[in-house]
Short mmCIF file of C-alpha atoms in Angstrom, two decimals:
data_model
loop_
_atom_site.label_atom_id
_atom_site.label_comp_id
_atom_site.label_asym_id
_atom_site.label_seq_id
_atom_site.Cartn_x
_atom_site.Cartn_y
_atom_site.Cartn_z
CA MET B 929 107.60 102.38 109.90
CA THR B 930 105.22 102.09 107.01
CA THR B 931 107.21 101.75 103.84
CA GLN B 932 106.76 102.87 100.28
CA THR B 933 108.68 104.72 97.60
CA THR B 934 107.63 108.01 96.04
CA THR B 935 106.63 108.76 92.48
CA GLY B 936 107.52 112.41 92.56
CA SER B 937 110.82 113.81 91.32
CA PRO B 938 112.67 114.25 94.64
CA PRO B 939 115.78 116.35 95.25
CA ARG B 940 119.07 114.57 94.79
CA GLY B 941 119.44 113.52 98.42
CA LEU B 942 115.99 111.92 98.45
CA ARG B 943 116.54 110.43 94.98
CA ASP B 944 119.65 108.60 96.17
CA PHE B 945 117.80 107.50 99.31
CA TYR B 946 114.89 105.91 97.43
CA GLU B 947 117.14 104.19 94.90
CA ASN B 948 119.06 102.50 97.71
CA PRO B 949 118.08 98.78 97.62
CA ALA B 950 118.37 98.64 101.41
CA VAL B 951 115.40 101.01 101.82
CA PRO B 952 112.26 98.90 102.41
CA VAL B 953 109.52 99.34 99.80
CA ALA B 954 106.79 97.00 101.04
CA SER B 955 103.90 97.78 103.36
CA GLY B 956 101.99 95.61 105.77
CA ALA B 957 99.51 93.02 104.46
CA PRO B 958 96.64 94.00 106.83
CA ARG B 959 96.59 97.53 105.41
CA SER B 960 96.78 96.27 101.83
CA LEU B 961 93.89 93.85 102.35
CA ARG B 962 91.64 96.42 104.00
CA GLN B 963 92.31 98.94 101.25
CA ALA B 964 91.71 96.36 98.51
CA ARG B 965 88.39 95.40 100.10
CA MET B 966 87.35 99.06 100.17
CA LEU B 967 88.12 99.37 96.47
CA ALA B 968 86.37 96.09 95.63
CA ARG B 969 83.21 97.37 97.35
CA ALA B 970 83.44 100.67 95.48
CA LEU B 971 83.78 98.90 92.11
CA SER B 972 80.88 96.54 92.78
CA GLY B 973 78.25 99.27 92.47
CA PRO B 974 75.77 99.58 89.60
CA ALA B 975 77.77 102.44 88.05
CA THR B 976 80.67 100.09 87.32
CA ALA B 977 80.44 98.32 83.98
CA GLY B 978 83.15 96.12 82.49
CA PRO B 979 86.86 95.91 83.32
CA GLN B 980 88.31 98.89 85.15
CA THR B 981 91.82 100.33 84.98
CA ILE B 982 93.39 100.63 88.43
CA LEU B 983 96.73 102.36 88.94
CA ASP B 984 98.80 101.55 92.02
CA ILE B 985 100.82 104.77 92.18
CA GLY B 986 103.90 104.32 94.31
CA CYS B 987 103.63 100.56 93.95
CA GLY B 988 107.00 99.87 95.57
CA ASP B 989 107.90 96.21 95.18
CA GLY B 990 104.38 95.35 93.96
CA THR B 991 103.29 93.57 97.15
CA ALA B 992 100.20 95.73 97.68
CA ALA B 993 99.06 95.39 94.05
CA ALA B 994 99.61 91.62 94.16
CA THR B 995 97.58 91.45 97.38
CA ALA B 996 94.75 93.48 95.85
CA ALA B 997 94.58 91.69 92.49
CA PRO B 998 92.68 88.56 93.68
CA LEU B 999 90.00 90.81 95.17
CA LEU B 1000 89.66 92.68 91.86
CA PRO B 1001 89.08 89.92 89.28
CA GLY B 1002 88.51 91.11 85.74
CA HIS B 1003 90.11 94.49 86.36
CA ARG B 1004 93.56 95.58 85.19
CA VAL B 1005 95.99 96.66 87.93
CA ILE B 1006 99.04 98.63 86.78
CA GLY B 1007 101.90 99.45 89.13
CA VAL B 1008 103.60 102.84 88.82
CA ASP B 1009 106.74 103.96 90.62
CA TRP B 1010 109.59 106.41 90.25
CA SER B 1011 112.28 104.05 91.59
CA GLN B 1012 113.85 101.72 89.04
CA ASP B 1013 114.94 99.36 91.81
CA ALA B 1014 111.36 99.11 93.11
CA LEU B 1015 110.03 98.50 89.60
CA ARG B 1016 112.43 95.61 89.04
CA ARG B 1017 111.03 93.93 92.11
CA ALA B 1018 107.43 94.82 91.27
CA ARG B 1019 107.66 93.14 87.86
CA THR B 1020 108.25 89.82 89.58
CA ARG B 1021 104.85 90.10 91.29
CA ILE B 1022 102.50 91.93 88.91
CA PRO B 1023 102.04 91.81 85.10
CA TYR B 1024 102.24 95.55 84.50
CA ALA B 1025 104.66 98.00 86.16
CA VAL B 1026 105.75 101.27 84.55
CA ARG B 1027 107.90 104.21 85.54
CA GLY B 1028 106.14 107.46 86.24
CA GLU B 1029 106.45 110.72 88.15
CA LEU B 1030 103.69 112.68 89.82
CA THR B 1031 105.53 115.95 89.28
CA GLY B 1032 107.77 117.21 86.52
CA GLY B 1033 106.57 115.61 83.29
CA GLY B 1034 103.62 113.93 84.97
CA LEU B 1035 102.35 110.35 84.76
CA PRO B 1036 102.42 108.53 81.38
CA PHE B 1037 98.61 108.29 81.17
CA ALA B 1038 96.00 110.34 79.34
CA SER B 1039 93.61 112.57 81.23
CA GLY B 1040 90.58 110.67 82.51
CA SER B 1041 92.06 107.28 81.59
CA ALA B 1042 92.03 105.65 85.05
CA ASP B 1043 88.98 104.38 86.90
CA ALA B 1044 90.70 104.08 90.28
CA VAL B 1045 93.99 104.92 91.94
CA LEU B 1046 95.62 103.15 94.85
CA PHE B 1047 97.87 105.65 96.64
CA SER B 1048 99.28 103.64 99.50
CA GLU B 1049 101.79 105.07 101.95
CA VAL B 1050 103.09 107.59 99.42
CA VAL B 1051 101.76 111.04 100.30
CA GLU B 1052 103.86 111.20 103.49
CA HIS B 1053 107.02 110.96 101.34
CA LEU B 1054 106.26 113.81 98.95
CA VAL B 1055 107.81 117.27 98.81
CA ASP B 1056 104.75 118.61 96.94
CA PRO B 1057 101.61 116.62 97.81
CA ASP B 1058 99.36 119.29 96.27
CA ALA B 1059 100.85 118.77 92.81
CA ALA B 1060 100.60 115.00 93.31
CA LEU B 1061 96.84 115.10 93.96
CA ASP B 1062 96.41 117.49 91.03
CA GLU B 1063 98.05 114.90 88.77
CA ILE B 1064 96.00 112.06 90.21
CA ARG B 1065 92.83 114.08 89.64
CA ARG B 1066 93.91 114.67 86.03
CA ILE B 1067 94.28 110.99 85.18
CA LEU B 1068 91.11 109.88 86.98
CA ARG B 1069 87.83 109.93 85.10
CA PRO B 1070 85.03 112.01 86.68
CA GLY B 1071 83.67 109.93 89.54
CA GLY B 1072 86.83 107.82 89.61
CA HIS B 1073 88.00 106.41 92.92
CA LEU B 1074 91.00 107.44 94.99
CA MET B 1075 92.09 104.98 97.70
CA LEU B 1076 94.71 106.76 99.80
CA SER B 1077 96.45 105.40 102.87
CA THR B 1078 98.93 107.10 105.16
CA PRO B 1079 100.20 106.84 108.74
CA ASN B 1080 98.15 108.64 111.38
CA LEU B 1081 100.04 111.33 113.26
CA ALA B 1082 97.38 111.08 116.00
CA ALA B 1083 97.52 107.28 116.38
CA TRP B 1084 96.62 106.12 119.89
CA TYR B 1085 100.22 105.51 120.94
CA ASN B 1086 101.51 108.75 119.39
CA ARG B 1087 99.21 110.72 121.67
CA GLY B 1088 100.85 109.12 124.67
CA LEU B 1089 104.35 109.52 123.27
CA LEU B 1090 103.88 113.24 122.71
CA LEU B 1091 102.61 113.71 126.24
CA ALA B 1092 105.81 112.01 127.42
CA GLY B 1093 107.95 114.28 125.25
CA VAL B 1094 108.87 111.50 122.78
CA GLN B 1095 108.98 112.00 119.01
CA PRO B 1096 105.88 110.32 117.44
CA VAL B 1097 106.17 107.05 115.57
CA PHE B 1098 106.20 107.58 111.76
CA SER B 1099 107.87 111.02 112.09
CA GLU B 1100 111.50 111.46 111.07
CA VAL B 1101 113.99 114.25 111.57
CA SER B 1102 116.82 112.77 109.48
CA LEU B 1103 117.46 110.47 106.54
CA ARG B 1104 120.57 109.13 108.24
CA GLY B 1105 119.23 107.74 111.49
CA ILE B 1106 116.43 107.48 114.05
CA HIS B 1107 116.39 110.23 116.66
CA GLY B 1108 114.06 110.62 119.59
CA ARG B 1109 111.41 108.05 118.68
CA PRO B 1110 110.86 104.26 118.76
CA GLY B 1111 111.83 102.21 115.72
CA LYS B 1112 114.91 101.21 113.75
CA GLU B 1113 114.20 101.93 110.06
CA VAL B 1114 114.53 105.26 108.28
CA VAL B 1115 112.05 105.41 105.38
CA GLY B 1116 111.91 109.09 104.42
CA HIS B 1117 108.64 110.45 105.79
CA LEU B 1118 108.33 114.18 105.12
CA ARG B 1119 104.68 114.86 106.06
CA LEU B 1120 102.17 113.38 108.48
CA TYR B 1121 98.40 113.78 108.70
CA THR B 1122 95.66 113.49 111.28
CA ALA B 1123 92.28 112.17 110.12
CA ARG B 1124 90.83 115.67 110.00
CA ALA B 1125 93.79 117.15 108.13
CA LEU B 1126 93.76 114.34 105.56
CA LYS B 1127 90.06 114.74 104.80
CA GLU B 1128 90.37 118.51 104.46
CA PHE B 1129 93.45 118.21 102.24
CA VAL B 1130 91.85 115.71 99.86
CA ALA B 1131 88.59 117.68 99.68
CA ALA B 1132 90.48 120.88 98.88
CA SER B 1133 92.19 119.04 96.01
CA GLY B 1134 88.93 118.42 94.13
CA PHE B 1135 87.66 115.16 95.62
CA ASP B 1136 84.56 114.16 97.54
CA VAL B 1137 85.52 112.17 100.63
CA VAL B 1138 83.36 109.03 100.76
CA ARG B 1139 84.72 107.09 103.72
CA LEU B 1140 87.54 106.98 106.24
CA GLU B 1141 88.62 103.73 107.90
CA GLY B 1142 91.49 102.64 110.11
CA ALA B 1143 94.06 99.88 109.65
CA PRO B 1144 96.65 98.33 111.99
CA PHE B 1145 100.39 98.89 111.74
CA HIS B 1146 102.57 95.83 111.25
CA GLY B 1147 105.38 97.39 113.29
CA VAL B 1148 103.42 97.56 116.56
CA PRO B 1149 104.97 95.23 119.18
CA ARG B 1150 103.15 91.89 119.31
CA PRO B 1151 101.67 92.32 122.83
CA LEU B 1152 100.02 95.58 121.72
CA ARG B 1153 98.59 94.34 118.41
CA PRO B 1154 95.13 93.43 119.80
CA LEU B 1155 94.81 97.01 121.08
CA ASP B 1156 95.99 98.36 117.73
CA ARG B 1157 93.33 96.32 115.90
CA LEU B 1158 90.71 97.54 118.36
CA ALA B 1159 91.69 101.16 117.65
CA CYS B 1160 90.76 100.65 113.98
CA ALA B 1161 87.11 101.01 114.99
CA ARG B 1162 87.84 104.71 115.49
CA PRO B 1163 89.93 105.89 112.52
CA GLN B 1164 91.00 109.02 114.39
CA LEU B 1165 92.97 106.72 116.74
CA ALA B 1166 94.09 104.05 114.27
CA SER B 1167 97.69 103.54 113.20
CA ILE B 1168 96.91 103.87 109.49
CA LEU B 1169 94.30 106.06 107.79
CA LEU B 1170 92.44 104.56 104.80
CA LEU B 1171 90.54 107.17 102.83
CA HIS B 1172 88.17 106.61 99.90
CA ALA B 1173 87.39 109.67 97.80
CA ARG B 1174 85.88 110.29 94.36
CA ARG B 1175 86.97 112.75 91.73
CA THR B 1176 84.49 115.58 91.31
#
């Protein structure tokens, strides 16, 4: 499973789940590196002047932000998460990590104050993803960058699993155990997207989609990893969807 905590204000059952220290809150390094490179390219354009403020919303244990930081020299990366347990771990890896919610009271940032947002493996955990993107749009300056990643419901192996009547990887029917699909970890996925659905959803939320790329999944069995990397050439088949969009 991809792994990340949410920054919404989940119902009590989900709240207890995400505050459980046993729930993994780190994502794979290949995805983090690819996403950081996408953002570094976006911030290297002529429209970028001076240090930029980058928010890693749903930063989990800070691994993704720490991976991205060397590729973003001179810019300030701030981790944001709802889970206090995740924030304690994040503060050991990154200089800035603050508590914030995408719903309810909203994030502790002024409107238009962020130049870019990393939103990595979070949207699939949210009860209300529409409100989350509304809040992200609020804090981004016009033209600001959104770097969103999420598992691909239509990953190459999920297509085969569905044909065989097996529950797709990344999907979950319970917070208490794995039922009907490969894998061992329960991480609380509530929603899954195909490439087409993700692009349409983000565009409908007030963003211009710039680019969609694919990334491999660290949980793929070792013998199949070369095939998983090959599938990244066609994002519609990749394990992980990496989307770059700009606030309109």
